[in-house]
């Protein structure tokens, strides 16, 4: 069965590029515009991986990760976050919140898939 | 991509407009941390996204602006008039930067450069070092072309690694993708069963990796876990150590004894391997000088008699070892248990080695079939190609010897009855040239050989008709397609309408089936009318010794081949005896079962708990009820003798450690027999 990936990003263009790449790879893709929106999906739908931006209005990535780790169903779901090279401190913060790994922007499809391969099959 | 670009431009325009508003508000309240944070966030988003869509100028520009606001945010830079001025001009400039047509305008570029230097002036020291770093990274990726090197990797995941959603196995997989890896899994840190917390990771790995990637590529694999896990990556040789037999065997041996290898040991073995290599090289050179040829021989010819006697000796050894194990168990002599266990291990290894010696690839007999197909197709004036796959699949030589005749027969049948004549084929819309393929592959402890043709297939109606006319089956009874097809294995059944020289003299598939049964194999037939026929032969890898499961029913020992055992369950007696349809629910799935006691005509058991051995039978799981499961047992198969040749349930006997005899059950056959309510 195809894996389902939830993409959380307030930027529509990023959402589209990521979903385009992932759908081409055969994944099911769900999109959410911020942490709050993402939580709606996590209530009931079966999701195999979350890719989230860190900077978002309403609920940001770190808060989202913390929330997700509190849910019994998603306690151990892989979570990747999008970040840029210069944000090392944020990286550790996200990691401490329970993130599995990260994808550094800018990325090409191959890099995105490489990061994905580290956490799901 | 253009679509995405358009979307990005729309989005960026919105962002920049929002930014303008925030900046104007910030001018009124220069100390408002919320506003500063927002400005920073917009810069950050613009930077990240613009680089994704190829707007490099925006990327670099916003990178600097982001740095400025990072400094402001951290109170390292004061939000002066100049800063705000520059940012506001930047806002206008960013809008222009979104239109790529501007990029060719020299005036625009001059303006751009002026603004860039104004922004850079705001930032002083911090970014310089960062930039030099980046150019360094650029260099690393250039010198990619490298020779194969050997690395040692020790990966001890942090005990709570699962909590972050990480599956360390994927990382190991990724190492495999870099090159040739030998992975040692260490389970020695797993605590006792009652102390295990299944949410924690106790396993760790040591890996020898041969790759042409560099250190950075390897450490990149662990990038997500490097903070909390222990990762050691060390280059141990400038060449491929996994090609070195000494190194591989030595490290495997150490890993077995020590449980944990460690860098120092690996380095020592690598050094030894190097020394040995140099020595042997020196020796070769010396010999060359003296004029002697290299005398090392990669293979030797041994008479098959010697091999047979080797196999016999190994069989005897295994039997004797079973006696030793039993003796050690009964007499609690200090030290004896250890020795006995060692002997058991050694004899197992010796057995495996001896087996691998007598295994030969089926390729050896395939040339004969090639020839057969060529000659026969000429004779029959049919155009047929013979394709083989998996010719390197190995089988016991005695099996290969007995296999050749049945295979020959099957191929003949396919050629003669299966493949249609050229005109007929064209009429049916098939390629003029017929195809017979032979495919061999391993499946567990078995080898499967598939012979398929793309010919006419078998007409089940004709078979049925014929079976009825010969009185083999009653005319009014319903049969499945498989049951009908199986009729061709019944002695004296030949369906060809005309008898040809090649096949179809009534000596048919029944002989094939019998011959294959002699070597403990099975034959199955599948056919689609008009499409073709496939005959599958399943064979055991070897004939003489099998890994078995020793069980006991009413004081008698039996052995079940371990390869067919799926799982063993303990079930309450009443669940077995108080049922009408012989079905148990195990792990949420229904499993039909046979009670060996009842099937063998023994009195019902009295114990409270019965053992259910779940067997893989064709596509199903079938349970067999036995009294006691004793354990794993290496069974040396001995034939039962002439008088018992006809019985099907037992494929042989084996001598147990105490000298008594256990029968080796052929699970497939007994299940088939038990489930047959009436025979034909």
Short mmCIF file of C-alpha atoms in Angstrom, two decimals, chain A residues 3 29 59 63 68-69 71 74 78-79 82 85 87-88 90 93 96 106:
data_model
loop_
_atom_site.label_atom_id
_atom_site.label_comp_id
_atom_site.label_asym_id
_atom_site.label_seq_id
_atom_site.Cartn_x
_atom_site.Cartn_y
_atom_site.Cartn_z
CA UNK A 3 2.54 5.37 2.16
CA UNK A 29 0.17 13.23 -0.01
CA UNK A 59 1.25 26.78 15.48
CA UNK A 63 5.03 22.97 18.78
CA UNK A 68 2.39 14.84 17.80
CA UNK A 69 4.75 13.07 20.18
CA UNK A 71 -0.39 11.30 20.74
CA UNK A 74 1.89 8.91 16.48
CA UNK A 78 8.95 9.71 11.62
CA UNK A 79 8.87 13.52 11.44
CA UNK A 82 12.34 21.76 6.57
CA UNK A 85 21.63 25.70 6.47
CA UNK A 87 19.58 27.40 11.42
CA UNK A 88 21.68 24.94 13.41
CA UNK A 90 16.75 25.44 15.58
CA UNK A 93 15.56 22.46 19.25
CA UNK A 96 14.85 17.72 21.18
CA UNK A 106 16.95 24.52 -0.95
#
